[in-house]
Coordinates of C-alpha atoms (C1' of nucleotides) in Angstrom, one line a residue:
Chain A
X1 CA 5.2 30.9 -11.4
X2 CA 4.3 28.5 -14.4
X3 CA 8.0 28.1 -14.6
X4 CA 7.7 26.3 -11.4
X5 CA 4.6 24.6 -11.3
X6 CA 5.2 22.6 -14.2
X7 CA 7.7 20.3 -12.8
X8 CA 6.6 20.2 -9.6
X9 CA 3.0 18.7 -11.6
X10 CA 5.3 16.7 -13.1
X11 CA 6.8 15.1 -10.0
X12 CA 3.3 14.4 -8.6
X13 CA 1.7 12.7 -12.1
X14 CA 4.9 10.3 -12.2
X15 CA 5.1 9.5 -8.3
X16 CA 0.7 8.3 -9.0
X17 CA 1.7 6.6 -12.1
X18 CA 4.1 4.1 -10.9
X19 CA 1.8 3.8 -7.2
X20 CA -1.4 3.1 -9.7
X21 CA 0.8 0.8 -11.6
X22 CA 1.5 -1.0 -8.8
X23 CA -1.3 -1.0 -6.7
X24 CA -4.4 0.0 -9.0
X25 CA -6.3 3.0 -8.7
X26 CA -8.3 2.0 -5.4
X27 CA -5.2 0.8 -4.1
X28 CA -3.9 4.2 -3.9
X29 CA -5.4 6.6 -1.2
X30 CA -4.2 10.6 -1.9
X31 CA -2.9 9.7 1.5
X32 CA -1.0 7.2 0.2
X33 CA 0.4 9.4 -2.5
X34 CA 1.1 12.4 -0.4
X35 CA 2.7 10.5 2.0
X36 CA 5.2 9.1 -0.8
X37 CA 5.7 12.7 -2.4
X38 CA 6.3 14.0 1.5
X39 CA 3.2 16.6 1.5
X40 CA -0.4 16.5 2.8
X41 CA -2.9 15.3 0.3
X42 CA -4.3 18.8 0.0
X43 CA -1.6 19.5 -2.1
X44 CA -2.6 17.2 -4.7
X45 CA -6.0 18.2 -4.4
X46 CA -4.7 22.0 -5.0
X47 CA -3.0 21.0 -8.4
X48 CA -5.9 18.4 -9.5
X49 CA -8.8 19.0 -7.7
X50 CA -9.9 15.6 -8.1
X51 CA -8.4 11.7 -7.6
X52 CA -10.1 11.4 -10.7
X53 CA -9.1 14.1 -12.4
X54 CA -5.5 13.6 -11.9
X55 CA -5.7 9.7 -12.9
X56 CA -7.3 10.8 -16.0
X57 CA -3.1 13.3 -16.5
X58 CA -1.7 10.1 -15.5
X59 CA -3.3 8.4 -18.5
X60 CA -3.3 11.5 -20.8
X61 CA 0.6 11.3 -20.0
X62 CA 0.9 8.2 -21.0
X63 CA -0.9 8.4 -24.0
X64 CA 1.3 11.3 -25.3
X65 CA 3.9 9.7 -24.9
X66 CA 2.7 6.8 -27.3
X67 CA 1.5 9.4 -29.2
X68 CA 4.9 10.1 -29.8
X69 CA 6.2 7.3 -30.6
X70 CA 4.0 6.5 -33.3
X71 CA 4.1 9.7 -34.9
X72 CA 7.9 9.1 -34.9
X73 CA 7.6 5.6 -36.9
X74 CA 5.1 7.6 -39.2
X75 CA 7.5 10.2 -40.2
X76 CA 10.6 7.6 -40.7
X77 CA 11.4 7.5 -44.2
X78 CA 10.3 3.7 -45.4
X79 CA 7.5 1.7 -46.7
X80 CA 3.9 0.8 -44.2
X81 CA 5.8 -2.8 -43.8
X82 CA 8.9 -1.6 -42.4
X83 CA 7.2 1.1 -40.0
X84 CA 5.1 -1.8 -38.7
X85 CA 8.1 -3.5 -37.8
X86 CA 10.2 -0.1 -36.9
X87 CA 6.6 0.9 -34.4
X88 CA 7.0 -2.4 -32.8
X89 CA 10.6 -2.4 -32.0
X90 CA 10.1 1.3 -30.2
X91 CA 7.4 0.2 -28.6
X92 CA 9.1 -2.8 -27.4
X93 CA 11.9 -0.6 -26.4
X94 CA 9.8 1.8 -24.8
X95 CA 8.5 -0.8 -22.5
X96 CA 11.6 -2.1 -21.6
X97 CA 12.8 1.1 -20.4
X98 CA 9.6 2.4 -19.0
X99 CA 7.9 -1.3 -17.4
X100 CA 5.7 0.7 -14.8
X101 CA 3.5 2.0 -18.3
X102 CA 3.5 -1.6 -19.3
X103 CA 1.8 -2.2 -16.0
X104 CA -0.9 0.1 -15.8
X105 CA -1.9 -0.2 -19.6
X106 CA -2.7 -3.9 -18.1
X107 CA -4.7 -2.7 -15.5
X108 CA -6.4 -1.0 -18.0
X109 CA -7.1 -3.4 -20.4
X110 CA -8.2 -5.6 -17.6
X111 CA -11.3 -3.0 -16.3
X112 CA -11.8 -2.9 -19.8
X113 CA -14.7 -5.3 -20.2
X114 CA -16.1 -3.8 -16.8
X115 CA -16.4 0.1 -17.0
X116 CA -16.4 0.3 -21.0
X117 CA -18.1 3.0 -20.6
X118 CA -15.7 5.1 -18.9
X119 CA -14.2 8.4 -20.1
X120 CA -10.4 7.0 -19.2
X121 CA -10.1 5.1 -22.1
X122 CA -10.3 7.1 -24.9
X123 CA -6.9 8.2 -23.9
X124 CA -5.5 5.3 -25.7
X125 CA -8.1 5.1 -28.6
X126 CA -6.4 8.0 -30.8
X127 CA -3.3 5.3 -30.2
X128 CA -4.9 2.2 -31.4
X129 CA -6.3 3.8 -34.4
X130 CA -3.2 5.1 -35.5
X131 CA -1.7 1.8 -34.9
X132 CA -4.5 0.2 -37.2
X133 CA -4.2 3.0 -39.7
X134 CA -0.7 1.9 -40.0
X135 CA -1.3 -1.9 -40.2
X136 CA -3.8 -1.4 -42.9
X137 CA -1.0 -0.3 -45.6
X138 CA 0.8 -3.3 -44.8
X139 CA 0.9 -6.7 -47.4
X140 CA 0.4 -8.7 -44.6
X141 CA -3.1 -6.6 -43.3
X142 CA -4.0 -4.5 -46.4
X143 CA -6.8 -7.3 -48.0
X144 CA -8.1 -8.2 -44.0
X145 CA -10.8 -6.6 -42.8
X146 CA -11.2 -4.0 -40.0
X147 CA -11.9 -6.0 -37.1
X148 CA -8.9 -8.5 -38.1
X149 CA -6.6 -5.8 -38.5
X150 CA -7.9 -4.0 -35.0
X151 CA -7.0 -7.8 -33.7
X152 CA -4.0 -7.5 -34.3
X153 CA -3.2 -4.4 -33.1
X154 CA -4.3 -5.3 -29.8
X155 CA -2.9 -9.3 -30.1
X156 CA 0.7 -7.3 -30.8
X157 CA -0.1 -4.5 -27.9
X158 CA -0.9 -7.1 -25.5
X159 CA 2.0 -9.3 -26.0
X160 CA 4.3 -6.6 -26.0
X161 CA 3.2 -5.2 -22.7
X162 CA 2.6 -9.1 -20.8
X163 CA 6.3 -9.7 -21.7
X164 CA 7.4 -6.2 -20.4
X165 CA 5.4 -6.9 -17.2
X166 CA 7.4 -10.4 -16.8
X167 CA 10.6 -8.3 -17.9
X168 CA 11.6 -7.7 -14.2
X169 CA 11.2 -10.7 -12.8
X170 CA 13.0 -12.6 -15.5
X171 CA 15.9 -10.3 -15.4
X172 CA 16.3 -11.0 -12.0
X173 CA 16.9 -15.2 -13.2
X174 CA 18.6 -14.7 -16.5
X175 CA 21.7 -12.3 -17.1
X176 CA 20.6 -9.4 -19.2
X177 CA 22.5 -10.9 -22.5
X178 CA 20.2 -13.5 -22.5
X179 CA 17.0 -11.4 -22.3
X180 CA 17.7 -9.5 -25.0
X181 CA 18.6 -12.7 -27.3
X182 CA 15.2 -13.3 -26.0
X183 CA 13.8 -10.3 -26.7
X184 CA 14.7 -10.3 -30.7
X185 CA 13.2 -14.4 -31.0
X186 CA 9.8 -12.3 -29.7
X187 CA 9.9 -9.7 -32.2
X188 CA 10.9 -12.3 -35.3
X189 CA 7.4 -14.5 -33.7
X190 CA 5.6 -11.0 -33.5
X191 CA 6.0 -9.9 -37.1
Chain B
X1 CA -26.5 -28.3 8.5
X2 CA -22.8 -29.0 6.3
X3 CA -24.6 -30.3 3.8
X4 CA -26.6 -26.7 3.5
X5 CA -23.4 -24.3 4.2
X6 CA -20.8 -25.7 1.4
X7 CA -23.3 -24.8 -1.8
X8 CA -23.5 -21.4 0.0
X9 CA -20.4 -20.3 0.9
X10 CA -19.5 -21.9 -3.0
X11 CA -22.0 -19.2 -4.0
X12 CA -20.5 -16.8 -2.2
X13 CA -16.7 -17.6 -3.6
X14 CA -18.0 -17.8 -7.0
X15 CA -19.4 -14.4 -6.9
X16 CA -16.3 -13.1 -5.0
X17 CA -14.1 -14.2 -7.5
X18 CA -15.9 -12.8 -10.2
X19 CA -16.1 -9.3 -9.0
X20 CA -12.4 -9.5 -7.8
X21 CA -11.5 -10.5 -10.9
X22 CA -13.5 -7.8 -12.2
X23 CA -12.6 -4.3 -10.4
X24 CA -10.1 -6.1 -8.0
X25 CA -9.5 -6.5 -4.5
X26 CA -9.6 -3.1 -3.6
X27 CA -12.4 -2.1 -5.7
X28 CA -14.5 -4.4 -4.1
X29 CA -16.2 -3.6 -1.0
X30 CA -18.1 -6.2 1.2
X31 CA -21.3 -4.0 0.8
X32 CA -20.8 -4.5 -2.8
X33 CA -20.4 -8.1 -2.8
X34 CA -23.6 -9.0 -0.2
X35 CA -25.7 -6.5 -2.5
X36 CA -24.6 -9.1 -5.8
X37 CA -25.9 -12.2 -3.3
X38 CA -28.9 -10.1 -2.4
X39 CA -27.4 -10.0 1.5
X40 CA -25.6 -8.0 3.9
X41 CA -21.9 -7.6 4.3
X42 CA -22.5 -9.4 7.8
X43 CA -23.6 -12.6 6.4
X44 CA -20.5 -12.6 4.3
X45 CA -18.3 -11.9 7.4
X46 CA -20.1 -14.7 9.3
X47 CA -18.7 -17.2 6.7
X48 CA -15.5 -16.0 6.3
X49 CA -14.8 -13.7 9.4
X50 CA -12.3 -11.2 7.0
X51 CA -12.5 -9.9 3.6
X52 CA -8.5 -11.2 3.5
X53 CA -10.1 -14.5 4.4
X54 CA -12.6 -14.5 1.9
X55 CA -10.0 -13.6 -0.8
X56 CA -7.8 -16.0 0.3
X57 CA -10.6 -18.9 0.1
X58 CA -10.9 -17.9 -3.4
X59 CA -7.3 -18.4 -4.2
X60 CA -7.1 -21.4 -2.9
X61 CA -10.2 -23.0 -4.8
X62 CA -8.6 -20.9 -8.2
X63 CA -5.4 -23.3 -6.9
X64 CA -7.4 -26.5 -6.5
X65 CA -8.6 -26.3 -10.0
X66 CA -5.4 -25.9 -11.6
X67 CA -3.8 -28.5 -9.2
X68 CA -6.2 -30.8 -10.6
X69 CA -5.5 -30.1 -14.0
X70 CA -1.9 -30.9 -13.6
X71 CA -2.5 -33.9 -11.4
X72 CA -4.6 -35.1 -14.6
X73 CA -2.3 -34.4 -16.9
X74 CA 0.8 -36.3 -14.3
X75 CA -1.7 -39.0 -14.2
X76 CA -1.4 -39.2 -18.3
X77 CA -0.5 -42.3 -19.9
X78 CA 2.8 -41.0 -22.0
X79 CA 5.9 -39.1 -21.8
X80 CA 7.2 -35.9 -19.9
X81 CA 7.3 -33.9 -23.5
X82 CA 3.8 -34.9 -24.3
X83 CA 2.2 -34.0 -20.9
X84 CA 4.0 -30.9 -21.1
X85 CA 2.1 -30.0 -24.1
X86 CA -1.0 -31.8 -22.8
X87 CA -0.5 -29.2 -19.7
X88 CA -0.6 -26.4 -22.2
X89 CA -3.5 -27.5 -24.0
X90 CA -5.5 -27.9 -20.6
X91 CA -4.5 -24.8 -19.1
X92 CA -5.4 -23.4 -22.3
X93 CA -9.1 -25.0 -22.6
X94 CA -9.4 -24.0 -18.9
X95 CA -9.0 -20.5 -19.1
X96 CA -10.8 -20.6 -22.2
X97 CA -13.8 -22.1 -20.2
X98 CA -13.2 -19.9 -17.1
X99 CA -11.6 -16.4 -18.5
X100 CA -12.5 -14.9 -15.2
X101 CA -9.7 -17.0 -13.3
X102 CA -7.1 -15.8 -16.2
X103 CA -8.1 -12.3 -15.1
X104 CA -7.8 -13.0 -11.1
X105 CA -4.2 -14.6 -12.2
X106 CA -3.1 -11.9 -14.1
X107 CA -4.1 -9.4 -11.3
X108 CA -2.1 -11.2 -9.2
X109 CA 1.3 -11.4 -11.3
X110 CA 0.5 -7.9 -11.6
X111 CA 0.2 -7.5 -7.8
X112 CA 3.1 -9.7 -6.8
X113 CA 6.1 -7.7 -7.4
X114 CA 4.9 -4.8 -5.2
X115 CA 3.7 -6.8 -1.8
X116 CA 6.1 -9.8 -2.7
X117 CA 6.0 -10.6 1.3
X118 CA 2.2 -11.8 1.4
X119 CA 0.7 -14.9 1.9
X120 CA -1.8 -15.1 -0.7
X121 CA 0.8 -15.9 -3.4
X122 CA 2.1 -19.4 -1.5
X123 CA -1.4 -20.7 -3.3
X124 CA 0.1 -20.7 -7.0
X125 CA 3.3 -21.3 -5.9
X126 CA 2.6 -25.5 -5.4
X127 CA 0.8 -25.4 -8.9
X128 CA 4.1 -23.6 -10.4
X129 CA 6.4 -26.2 -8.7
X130 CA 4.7 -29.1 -10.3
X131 CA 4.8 -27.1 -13.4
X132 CA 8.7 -27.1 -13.3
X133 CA 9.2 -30.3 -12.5
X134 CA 7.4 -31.7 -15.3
X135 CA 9.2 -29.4 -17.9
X136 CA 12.6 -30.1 -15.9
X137 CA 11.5 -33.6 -17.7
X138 CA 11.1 -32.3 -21.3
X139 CA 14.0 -33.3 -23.9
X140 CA 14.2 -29.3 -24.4
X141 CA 14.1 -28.3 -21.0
X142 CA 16.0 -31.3 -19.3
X143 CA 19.5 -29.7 -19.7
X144 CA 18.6 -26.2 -19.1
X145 CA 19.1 -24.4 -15.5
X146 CA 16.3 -24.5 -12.7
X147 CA 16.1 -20.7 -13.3
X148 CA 15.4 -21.3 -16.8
X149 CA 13.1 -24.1 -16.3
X150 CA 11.0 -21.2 -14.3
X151 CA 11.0 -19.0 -16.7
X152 CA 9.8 -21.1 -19.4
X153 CA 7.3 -21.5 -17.2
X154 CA 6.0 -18.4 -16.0
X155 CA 6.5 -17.3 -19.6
X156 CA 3.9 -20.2 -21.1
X157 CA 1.3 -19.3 -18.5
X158 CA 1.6 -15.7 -19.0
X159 CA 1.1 -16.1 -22.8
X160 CA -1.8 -18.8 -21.9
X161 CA -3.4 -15.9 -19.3
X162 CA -3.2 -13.1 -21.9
X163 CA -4.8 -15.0 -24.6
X164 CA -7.5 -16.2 -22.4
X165 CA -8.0 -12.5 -21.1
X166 CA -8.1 -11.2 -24.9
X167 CA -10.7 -13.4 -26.0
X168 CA -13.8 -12.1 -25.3
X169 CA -12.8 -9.0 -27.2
X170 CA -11.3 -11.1 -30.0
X171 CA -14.7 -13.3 -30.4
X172 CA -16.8 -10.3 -30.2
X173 CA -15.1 -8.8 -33.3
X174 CA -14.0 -12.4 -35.1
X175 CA -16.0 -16.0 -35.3
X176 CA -15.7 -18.8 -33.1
X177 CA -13.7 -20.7 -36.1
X178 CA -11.5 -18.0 -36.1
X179 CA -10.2 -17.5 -32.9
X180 CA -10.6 -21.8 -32.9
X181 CA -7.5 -21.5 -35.7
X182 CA -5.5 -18.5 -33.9
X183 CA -5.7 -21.3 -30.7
X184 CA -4.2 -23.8 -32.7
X185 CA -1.4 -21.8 -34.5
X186 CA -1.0 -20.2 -30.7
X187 CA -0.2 -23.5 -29.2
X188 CA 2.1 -24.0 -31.8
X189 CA 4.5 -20.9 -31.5
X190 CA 4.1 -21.6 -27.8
X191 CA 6.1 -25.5 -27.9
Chain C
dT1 C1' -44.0 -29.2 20.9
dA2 C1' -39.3 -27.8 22.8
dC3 C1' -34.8 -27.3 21.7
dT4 C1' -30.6 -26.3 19.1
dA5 C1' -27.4 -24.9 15.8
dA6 C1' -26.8 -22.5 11.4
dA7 C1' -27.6 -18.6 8.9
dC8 C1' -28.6 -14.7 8.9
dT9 C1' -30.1 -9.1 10.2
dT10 C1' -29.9 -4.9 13.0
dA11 C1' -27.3 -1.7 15.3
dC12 C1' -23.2 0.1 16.0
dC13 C1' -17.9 1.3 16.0
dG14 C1' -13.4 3.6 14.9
dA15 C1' -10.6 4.4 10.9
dT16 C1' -10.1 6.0 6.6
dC17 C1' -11.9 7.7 2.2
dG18 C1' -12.1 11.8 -1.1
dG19 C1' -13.1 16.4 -0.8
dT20 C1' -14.2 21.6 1.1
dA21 C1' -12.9 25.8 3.3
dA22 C1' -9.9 28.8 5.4
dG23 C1' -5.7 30.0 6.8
dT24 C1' -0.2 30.3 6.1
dT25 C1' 4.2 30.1 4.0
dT26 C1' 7.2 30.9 0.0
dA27 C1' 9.1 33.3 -3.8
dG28 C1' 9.1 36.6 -7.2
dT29 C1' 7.8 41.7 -8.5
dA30 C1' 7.7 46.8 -8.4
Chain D
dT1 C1' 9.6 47.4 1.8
dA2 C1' 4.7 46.2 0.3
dC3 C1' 2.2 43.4 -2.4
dT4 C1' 0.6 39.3 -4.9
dA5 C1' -0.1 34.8 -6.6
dA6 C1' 1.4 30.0 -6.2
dA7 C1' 1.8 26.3 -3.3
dC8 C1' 1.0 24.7 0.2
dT9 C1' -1.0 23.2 5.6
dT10 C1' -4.5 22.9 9.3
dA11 C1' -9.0 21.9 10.4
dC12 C1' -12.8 19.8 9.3
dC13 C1' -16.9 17.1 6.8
dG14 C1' -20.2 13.3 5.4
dA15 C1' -19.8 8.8 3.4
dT16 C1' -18.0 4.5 3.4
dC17 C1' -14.7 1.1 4.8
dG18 C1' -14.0 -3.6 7.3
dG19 C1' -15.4 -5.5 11.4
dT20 C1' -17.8 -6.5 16.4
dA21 C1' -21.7 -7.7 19.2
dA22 C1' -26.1 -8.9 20.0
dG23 C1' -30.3 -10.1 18.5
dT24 C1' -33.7 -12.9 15.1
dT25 C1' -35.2 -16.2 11.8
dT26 C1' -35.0 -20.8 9.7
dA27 C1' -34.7 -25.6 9.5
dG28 C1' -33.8 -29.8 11.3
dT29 C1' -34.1 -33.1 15.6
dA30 C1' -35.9 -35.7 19.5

DNA sequence: TACTAAACTTACCGATCGGTAAGTTTAGTA
DNA sequence: TACTAAACTTACCGATCGGTAAGTTTAGTA
């Protein structure tokens, strides 16, 4: 029943997001997936239909979920400036905990400037104008123009998610104290 | 003759590491490549025998060029803190110059902590041991552990990469001067 | 002109790709 | 117990994958 079926989606959207992470999209066969989630590929194709199809509820999932976060900082009860600061920090966080989303928004950004064209990136368009929206009201942004502000959205975005990327691998050479002293020297340059 | 084959299979590399730079290694078939060179997929495989080996080839000439960067910079007449920031500043121009090698290197950070067994990686690795040992020189760095020194490192190149993967997007929506004073204040917060 | 090596193309190959269609099992319902 | 819908598996399919083998063209040499 649709009691069922939701988590059992669920499984299968988070088991494809952190293989595309990984490998990219054409890295990852359904065979490759199936064989990970112990079915036959059928099965994905019974809940999705399509590769495509269920790349594009990978992204929408992710997109939610920043979605979410933002909506959060909007609601918090302080000025533009300190909701700025407040949507970084969760965002920040957010990466921290969840790296593998770090890793496929780079993969994204990276096609890009290829496939612009592409109906998979709208997912995280509704984001980035919220985030701009928000910047706008700041001191800092409020007299800058559109595109500067868009800037640096995506200057902030970007260096948030390459740092979450290298997060792993420097956690494995420093203790975890001193990556999160790290972490708050990024955030002070960031703002 | 030799003289004839190197410009060729140059051409061929060239193009290769555009389009895996573009859509990646996966989402480039040999069909797709030899159509872009106005060839077959044979001719490809009759320079290079295997796609791997093709890929490989263009590592290593990505390699060569930032091996020679460094070996300029070694070859500078001053001390170890101002190479270091001469290294930055090349690196910098480079990828600044050639944003489709920034894109092939942050594939592959991307792809490394997945298939962390594979050969193609050993290519950066020589350019990112010279790069320690000169920081290991640096008044900063001097004192600081090996692990440290590596993480500095792989931090400053990261930043470098993401910048240079950014720019087209940021000089489509800024001017040149622009982005020319973001560089400078970048190179700044990076030292 | 005869020859040779380089640089290709044509013709295939088995494996795997995403996807379709038709069955089968599982779990809940009356 | 009979029935039903969800969640699969089995059996295929044409297209494309990387790659092999055998020819053909091109360009330089003696």
């Amino acid at each position: 029943m649709t009691t069922h079926q939701k988590p059992a989606k669920e499984k299968f959207i988070e088991t494809a997001l952190r293989m595309f992470a990984d490998k990219g999209f054409y890295g990852v066969s359904l065979a490759d997936l199936a064989s990970e989630l112990g079915l036959t590929k059928q099965a994905i194709i019974y809940h999705f239909k399509t590769k495509d199809a269920l790349y594009a509820e990978v992204l929408s999932g992710l997109s939610a979920r920043y979605d979410a976060v933002i909506d959060n900082v909007l609601a918090a009860d302080c000025g533009a400036d300190e909701k700025w600061q407040l949507l970084l920090q969760e965002m920040f966080n957010h990466m921290e905990l969840a790296p593998e989303d770090a890793r496929l928004i780079m993969r994204e950004l990276l096609d890009n400037s290829e496939r612009a064209q592409d109906s998979h990136r709208w997912y995280l368009r509704r984001f980035l104008n919220e985030c701009v929206g928000l910047i706008a009201q700041t001191k800092t942004w409020a007299e800058r123009s559109l595109d500067e502000q868009t800037a640096a959205v995506y200057q902030a975005i970007g260096a948030i998610n390459y740092l979450a990327i290298s997060g792993p691998t420097l956690e494995a050479i420093w203790d975890k104290d001193r990556v999160a002293g790290m972490n708050a020297v990024f955030l002070q340059t960031l703002s």
